[in-house]
Amino acid sequence: MESLIRPMTRADMPKLAAWMVEAPLWKRYDLTIEKVVANFEGGLSRADWLLVAESDLQAVGFAWAIPKGAFGRSPYLRLIGVHPDKAGAGIGAKLLDEIERMALPISHDLFLLVSDFNQGAQRFYLRQGYEQIGAVPGYVIPDVTELIFRKRLLG
């Protein structure tokens, strides 16, 4: 079934958090369901962009961007995730496309960070037209370098 991209609701948050905390990638960040839900709720209360990909009435992916979160002037993709069972189905690309569409009226740039160990995400963003423009060692986790990616959006 085709996935639908829609705004995240509070009802989605525990369902997304439940699979996030079990995924190997997210485990490295010491997340709990409570932390994830609290973070999503904080983003929602600040009017950040929180989207859900829904398939067969299940929340199978999400994207979270902060409208002027990069240097106070450009959108910043804080998080994006797809349920491990749905990886490779194009859901991440659809979520990213929608964030880029939302970003364009604000700026011609979209920024994000990718952990140095996350080779799959790096390949994904490169395929989507992003380029690595820098790196920040030990920013989120002491032994991990966060790679800064940027895409120039075309209007």
PDB file of C-alpha atoms in Angstrom:
ATOM      1  CA  MET A   1       0.000   0.000   0.000  1.00  0.00           C
ATOM      2  CA  GLU A   2       1.129   3.551  -0.770  1.00  0.00           C
ATOM      3  CA  SER A   3       2.260   5.621   2.186  1.00  0.00           C
ATOM      4  CA  LEU A   4       0.510   8.842   3.136  1.00  0.00           C
ATOM      5  CA  ILE A   5       2.518  11.766   4.520  1.00  0.00           C
ATOM      6  CA  ARG A   6       0.634  13.774   7.131  1.00  0.00           C
ATOM      7  CA  PRO A   7       1.251  15.905  10.236  1.00  0.00           C
ATOM      8  CA  MET A   8       2.260  13.984  13.348  1.00  0.00           C
ATOM      9  CA  THR A   9      -0.295  13.826  16.151  1.00  0.00           C
ATOM     10  CA  ARG A  10       0.209  13.122  19.835  1.00  0.00           C
ATOM     11  CA  ALA A  11      -1.412   9.718  19.275  1.00  0.00           C
ATOM     12  CA  ASP A  12       1.405   8.801  16.849  1.00  0.00           C
ATOM     13  CA  MET A  13       4.198   9.554  19.288  1.00  0.00           C
ATOM     14  CA  PRO A  14       4.142   6.452  21.531  1.00  0.00           C
ATOM     15  CA  LYS A  15       3.717   4.190  18.499  1.00  0.00           C
ATOM     16  CA  LEU A  16       6.720   5.720  16.753  1.00  0.00           C
ATOM     17  CA  ALA A  17       8.758   5.691  19.965  1.00  0.00           C
ATOM     18  CA  ALA A  18       8.036   1.990  20.544  1.00  0.00           C
ATOM     19  CA  TRP A  19       9.781   0.868  17.362  1.00  0.00           C
ATOM     20  CA  MET A  20      12.457   3.583  17.490  1.00  0.00           C
ATOM     21  CA  VAL A  21      13.865   2.438  20.832  1.00  0.00           C
ATOM     22  CA  GLU A  22      14.135  -1.142  19.536  1.00  0.00           C
ATOM     23  CA  ALA A  23      15.972  -0.279  16.302  1.00  0.00           C
ATOM     24  CA  PRO A  24      19.756  -0.860  16.487  1.00  0.00           C
ATOM     25  CA  LEU A  25      20.581   2.609  15.104  1.00  0.00           C
ATOM     26  CA  TRP A  26      18.504   4.430  17.712  1.00  0.00           C
ATOM     27  CA  LYS A  27      19.703   2.254  20.618  1.00  0.00           C
ATOM     28  CA  ARG A  28      23.113   3.881  20.379  1.00  0.00           C
ATOM     29  CA  TYR A  29      21.502   7.165  21.501  1.00  0.00           C
ATOM     30  CA  ASP A  30      20.177   5.730  24.779  1.00  0.00           C
ATOM     31  CA  LEU A  31      16.575   6.621  23.969  1.00  0.00           C
ATOM     32  CA  THR A  32      13.535   5.581  25.960  1.00  0.00           C
ATOM     33  CA  ILE A  33       9.915   5.747  24.888  1.00  0.00           C
ATOM     34  CA  GLU A  34       9.376   8.509  27.435  1.00  0.00           C
ATOM     35  CA  LYS A  35      12.308  10.582  26.110  1.00  0.00           C
ATOM     36  CA  VAL A  36      11.188  10.195  22.500  1.00  0.00           C
ATOM     37  CA  VAL A  37       7.599  11.175  23.280  1.00  0.00           C
ATOM     38  CA  ALA A  38       8.746  14.170  25.360  1.00  0.00           C
ATOM     39  CA  ASN A  39      11.046  15.293  22.532  1.00  0.00           C
ATOM     40  CA  PHE A  40       8.278  14.997  19.934  1.00  0.00           C
ATOM     41  CA  GLU A  41       5.847  16.853  22.214  1.00  0.00           C
ATOM     42  CA  GLY A  42       8.400  19.631  22.668  1.00  0.00           C
ATOM     43  CA  GLY A  43       8.812  19.936  18.918  1.00  0.00           C
ATOM     44  CA  LEU A  44       5.070  20.028  18.395  1.00  0.00           C
ATOM     45  CA  SER A  45       4.638  22.744  21.040  1.00  0.00           C
ATOM     46  CA  ARG A  46       7.335  24.872  19.290  1.00  0.00           C
ATOM     47  CA  ALA A  47       5.598  24.476  15.910  1.00  0.00           C
ATOM     48  CA  ASP A  48       8.457  22.437  14.466  1.00  0.00           C
ATOM     49  CA  TRP A  49       7.558  20.390  11.402  1.00  0.00           C
ATOM     50  CA  LEU A  50       6.678  16.869  12.492  1.00  0.00           C
ATOM     51  CA  LEU A  51       5.462  14.531   9.762  1.00  0.00           C
ATOM     52  CA  VAL A  52       4.401  10.900   9.738  1.00  0.00           C
ATOM     53  CA  ALA A  53       4.405   8.376   6.929  1.00  0.00           C
ATOM     54  CA  GLU A  54       1.376   6.145   7.334  1.00  0.00           C
ATOM     55  CA  SER A  55       0.902   2.819   5.604  1.00  0.00           C
ATOM     56  CA  ASP A  56      -1.982   0.428   6.274  1.00  0.00           C
ATOM     57  CA  LEU A  57      -3.100   2.785   9.083  1.00  0.00           C
ATOM     58  CA  GLN A  58       0.276   2.383  10.838  1.00  0.00           C
ATOM     59  CA  ALA A  59       2.870   5.095  11.469  1.00  0.00           C
ATOM     60  CA  VAL A  60       5.878   3.622   9.650  1.00  0.00           C
ATOM     61  CA  GLY A  61       8.103   6.676   9.385  1.00  0.00           C
ATOM     62  CA  PHE A  62       8.573  10.226  10.555  1.00  0.00           C
ATOM     63  CA  ALA A  63      10.497  13.391   9.834  1.00  0.00           C
ATOM     64  CA  TRP A  64      11.178  16.278  12.196  1.00  0.00           C
ATOM     65  CA  ALA A  65      12.541  19.599  10.999  1.00  0.00           C
ATOM     66  CA  ILE A  66      13.048  22.927  12.705  1.00  0.00           C
ATOM     67  CA  PRO A  67      12.071  25.780  10.357  1.00  0.00           C
ATOM     68  CA  LYS A  68      14.990  28.088  11.210  1.00  0.00           C
ATOM     69  CA  GLY A  69      17.089  25.609  13.156  1.00  0.00           C
ATOM     70  CA  ALA A  70      20.251  25.943  11.066  1.00  0.00           C
ATOM     71  CA  PHE A  71      22.061  29.141  11.941  1.00  0.00           C
ATOM     72  CA  GLY A  72      18.758  30.886  12.708  1.00  0.00           C
ATOM     73  CA  ARG A  73      17.944  31.211   9.018  1.00  0.00           C
ATOM     74  CA  SER A  74      17.564  27.845   7.291  1.00  0.00           C
ATOM     75  CA  PRO A  75      15.538  24.706   8.011  1.00  0.00           C
ATOM     76  CA  TYR A  76      17.314  21.901   9.831  1.00  0.00           C
ATOM     77  CA  LEU A  77      16.228  18.270   9.558  1.00  0.00           C
ATOM     78  CA  ARG A  78      16.580  17.104  13.140  1.00  0.00           C
ATOM     79  CA  LEU A  79      15.447  13.503  12.721  1.00  0.00           C
ATOM     80  CA  ILE A  80      14.063  11.182  10.105  1.00  0.00           C
ATOM     81  CA  GLY A  81      13.295   7.519  10.551  1.00  0.00           C
ATOM     82  CA  VAL A  82      11.591   4.609   8.866  1.00  0.00           C
ATOM     83  CA  HIS A  83      10.422   1.439  10.579  1.00  0.00           C
ATOM     84  CA  PRO A  84      13.078  -1.249   9.943  1.00  0.00           C
ATOM     85  CA  ASP A  85      10.478  -3.495   8.282  1.00  0.00           C
ATOM     86  CA  LYS A  86       9.759  -0.740   5.730  1.00  0.00           C
ATOM     87  CA  ALA A  87      13.340   0.303   4.949  1.00  0.00           C
ATOM     88  CA  GLY A  88      14.082   0.610   1.241  1.00  0.00           C
ATOM     89  CA  ALA A  89      10.442   1.185   0.267  1.00  0.00           C
ATOM     90  CA  GLY A  90      10.884   4.877  -0.593  1.00  0.00           C
ATOM     91  CA  ILE A  91       9.242   6.150   2.589  1.00  0.00           C
ATOM     92  CA  GLY A  92      12.289   8.124   3.725  1.00  0.00           C
ATOM     93  CA  ALA A  93      12.548   9.797   0.314  1.00  0.00           C
ATOM     94  CA  LYS A  94       8.875  10.778   0.425  1.00  0.00           C
ATOM     95  CA  LEU A  95       9.278  12.264   3.905  1.00  0.00           C
ATOM     96  CA  LEU A  96      12.409  14.134   2.851  1.00  0.00           C
ATOM     97  CA  ASP A  97      10.692  15.452  -0.298  1.00  0.00           C
ATOM     98  CA  GLU A  98       7.879  16.876   1.827  1.00  0.00           C
ATOM     99  CA  ILE A  99      10.303  18.538   4.274  1.00  0.00           C
ATOM    100  CA  GLU A 100      12.157  20.063   1.307  1.00  0.00           C
ATOM    101  CA  ARG A 101       8.859  21.363  -0.104  1.00  0.00           C
ATOM    102  CA  MET A 102       8.041  22.948   3.267  1.00  0.00           C
ATOM    103  CA  ALA A 103      11.561  24.423   3.515  1.00  0.00           C
ATOM    104  CA  LEU A 104      11.654  26.145   0.145  1.00  0.00           C
ATOM    105  CA  PRO A 105       9.522  29.195   1.085  1.00  0.00           C
ATOM    106  CA  ILE A 106      11.926  29.881   3.983  1.00  0.00           C
ATOM    107  CA  SER A 107      15.329  29.201   2.432  1.00  0.00           C
ATOM    108  CA  HIS A 108      17.097  27.643  -0.510  1.00  0.00           C
ATOM    109  CA  ASP A 109      19.117  25.497   1.919  1.00  0.00           C
ATOM    110  CA  LEU A 110      18.281  22.506   4.077  1.00  0.00           C
ATOM    111  CA  PHE A 111      20.808  21.207   6.605  1.00  0.00           C
ATOM    112  CA  LEU A 112      21.110  17.993   8.600  1.00  0.00           C
ATOM    113  CA  LEU A 113      23.598  15.969  10.616  1.00  0.00           C
ATOM    114  CA  VAL A 114      24.497  12.325  10.008  1.00  0.00           C
ATOM    115  CA  SER A 115      26.564  10.230  12.393  1.00  0.00           C
ATOM    116  CA  ASP A 116      29.855   9.052  10.912  1.00  0.00           C
ATOM    117  CA  PHE A 117      28.997   5.390  11.558  1.00  0.00           C
ATOM    118  CA  ASN A 118      25.676   5.628   9.696  1.00  0.00           C
ATOM    119  CA  GLN A 119      26.921   4.770   6.213  1.00  0.00           C
ATOM    120  CA  GLY A 120      23.439   3.894   4.944  1.00  0.00           C
ATOM    121  CA  ALA A 121      22.072   7.332   5.799  1.00  0.00           C
ATOM    122  CA  GLN A 122      25.089   9.017   4.224  1.00  0.00           C
ATOM    123  CA  ARG A 123      24.483   7.133   0.964  1.00  0.00           C
ATOM    124  CA  PHE A 124      20.762   7.993   1.127  1.00  0.00           C
ATOM    125  CA  TYR A 125      21.402  11.729   1.500  1.00  0.00           C
ATOM    126  CA  LEU A 126      24.022  11.753  -1.239  1.00  0.00           C
ATOM    127  CA  ARG A 127      21.493  10.072  -3.584  1.00  0.00           C
ATOM    128  CA  GLN A 128      18.971  12.771  -2.625  1.00  0.00           C
ATOM    129  CA  GLY A 129      21.342  15.539  -3.721  1.00  0.00           C
ATOM    130  CA  TYR A 130      22.949  16.490  -0.395  1.00  0.00           C
ATOM    131  CA  GLU A 131      26.651  17.117   0.039  1.00  0.00           C
ATOM    132  CA  GLN A 132      28.811  16.837   3.113  1.00  0.00           C
ATOM    133  CA  ILE A 133      30.128  20.285   3.986  1.00  0.00           C
ATOM    134  CA  GLY A 134      31.688  19.735   7.396  1.00  0.00           C
ATOM    135  CA  ALA A 135      31.994  17.643  10.533  1.00  0.00           C
ATOM    136  CA  VAL A 136      31.557  18.149  14.276  1.00  0.00           C
ATOM    137  CA  PRO A 137      33.444  15.616  16.434  1.00  0.00           C
ATOM    138  CA  GLY A 138      31.815  14.499  19.682  1.00  0.00           C
ATOM    139  CA  TYR A 139      28.736  16.692  19.276  1.00  0.00           C
ATOM    140  CA  VAL A 140      25.955  14.233  20.209  1.00  0.00           C
ATOM    141  CA  ILE A 141      27.928  11.218  21.442  1.00  0.00           C
ATOM    142  CA  PRO A 142      31.556  11.603  22.604  1.00  0.00           C
ATOM    143  CA  ASP A 143      33.085   9.034  20.227  1.00  0.00           C
ATOM    144  CA  VAL A 144      30.977   9.913  17.168  1.00  0.00           C
ATOM    145  CA  THR A 145      31.542  12.638  14.599  1.00  0.00           C
ATOM    146  CA  GLU A 146      28.417  14.255  13.189  1.00  0.00           C
ATOM    147  CA  LEU A 147      28.745  15.017   9.489  1.00  0.00           C
ATOM    148  CA  ILE A 148      27.064  18.222   8.292  1.00  0.00           C
ATOM    149  CA  PHE A 149      25.087  17.825   5.085  1.00  0.00           C
ATOM    150  CA  ARG A 150      23.480  20.570   3.004  1.00  0.00           C
ATOM    151  CA  LYS A 151      21.217  20.667  -0.007  1.00  0.00           C
ATOM    152  CA  ARG A 152      20.588  23.717  -2.140  1.00  0.00           C
ATOM    153  CA  LEU A 153      16.874  23.650  -2.889  1.00  0.00           C
ATOM    154  CA  LEU A 154      15.660  24.795  -6.278  1.00  0.00           C
ATOM    155  CA  GLY A 155      12.437  26.770  -6.498  1.00  0.00           C
TER     156      GLY A 155
END
